[in-house]
Amino acid sequence: MSIPHTKRICQIIKLKAEAVDAYKAIHAAVWPGVLAALERAHIVDYSINHYPPLQLLIATMKYTGVDYEADMKSVAEDPETQKWWAVTDGMQESFVEGAQGSGTDIPWWTEVEEVFRFEGKSL
């Protein structure tokens, strides 16, 4: 069951076909500083899935803090995360017109609307 103040987020982006192996390899050992920045920003239960027929990356996460915009700004300002994005952004193609990369004013990943949720029956 979700915590009442939990925000669920789903995002998509295209993975460049030539970057699949490198993208999977770097995510097999995410840098500890990047994970620490996410944790400080109240991001939990974060996963990225790959759908090869469309070269689609699908990210899902939960936000448990109280100021999403401020926490995302703190992630964007984290030096280790900026270095991470310098590597991973080059492996991706944004669906957002005018996007230049992660952590900028124009979102790099596209946020996807939730249209259904089933959390199960509470006993």
mmCIF file with all atom_site columns, C-alpha atoms in Angstrom, residues 7 37-38 40-43 63 65-78 85:
data_model
loop_
_atom_site.group_PDB
_atom_site.id
_atom_site.type_symbol
_atom_site.label_atom_id
_atom_site.label_alt_id
_atom_site.label_comp_id
_atom_site.label_asym_id
_atom_site.label_entity_id
_atom_site.label_seq_id
_atom_site.pdbx_PDB_ins_code
_atom_site.Cartn_x
_atom_site.Cartn_y
_atom_site.Cartn_z
_atom_site.occupancy
_atom_site.B_iso_or_equiv
_atom_site.pdbx_formal_charge
_atom_site.auth_seq_id
_atom_site.auth_comp_id
_atom_site.auth_asym_id
_atom_site.auth_atom_id
_atom_site.pdbx_PDB_model_num
ATOM 1  C CA . LYS A 1 7  ? 3.981  10.691 -5.697  1.00 0.00 ? 7  LYS A CA 1
ATOM 2  C CA . ALA A 1 37 ? 21.649 12.159 -4.451  1.00 0.00 ? 37 ALA A CA 1
ATOM 3  C CA . LEU A 1 38 ? 18.442 10.296 -5.317  1.00 0.00 ? 38 LEU A CA 1
ATOM 4  C CA . ARG A 1 40 ? 18.599 12.636 -0.358  1.00 0.00 ? 40 ARG A CA 1
ATOM 5  C CA . ALA A 1 41 ? 15.863 13.796 -2.764  1.00 0.00 ? 41 ALA A CA 1
ATOM 6  C CA . HIS A 1 42 ? 13.375 11.242 -1.381  1.00 0.00 ? 42 HIS A CA 1
ATOM 7  C CA . ILE A 1 43 ? 13.330 9.053  -4.505  1.00 0.00 ? 43 ILE A CA 1
ATOM 8  C CA . TYR A 1 63 ? 8.766  10.432 -4.450  1.00 0.00 ? 63 TYR A CA 1
ATOM 9  C CA . GLY A 1 65 ? 9.226  14.086 0.125   1.00 0.00 ? 65 GLY A CA 1
ATOM 10 C CA . VAL A 1 66 ? 7.174  17.255 0.469   1.00 0.00 ? 66 VAL A CA 1
ATOM 11 C CA . ASP A 1 67 ? 8.763  19.595 -2.130  1.00 0.00 ? 67 ASP A CA 1
ATOM 12 C CA . TYR A 1 68 ? 9.275  17.722 -5.403  1.00 0.00 ? 68 TYR A CA 1
ATOM 13 C CA . GLU A 1 69 ? 10.559 20.710 -7.398  1.00 0.00 ? 69 GLU A CA 1
ATOM 14 C CA . ALA A 1 70 ? 13.159 21.638 -4.758  1.00 0.00 ? 70 ALA A CA 1
ATOM 15 C CA . ASP A 1 71 ? 14.318 18.054 -4.397  1.00 0.00 ? 71 ASP A CA 1
ATOM 16 C CA . MET A 1 72 ? 14.659 17.607 -8.173  1.00 0.00 ? 72 MET A CA 1
ATOM 17 C CA . LYS A 1 73 ? 16.639 20.863 -8.291  1.00 0.00 ? 73 LYS A CA 1
ATOM 18 C CA . SER A 1 74 ? 19.001 19.464 -5.649  1.00 0.00 ? 74 SER A CA 1
ATOM 19 C CA . VAL A 1 75 ? 19.551 16.361 -7.791  1.00 0.00 ? 75 VAL A CA 1
ATOM 20 C CA . ALA A 1 76 ? 20.240 18.533 -10.852 1.00 0.00 ? 76 ALA A CA 1
ATOM 21 C CA . GLU A 1 77 ? 22.797 20.569 -8.883  1.00 0.00 ? 77 GLU A CA 1
ATOM 22 C CA . ASP A 1 78 ? 24.653 17.503 -7.576  1.00 0.00 ? 78 ASP A CA 1
ATOM 23 C CA . TRP A 1 85 ? 24.159 12.663 -17.004 1.00 0.00 ? 85 TRP A CA 1
#
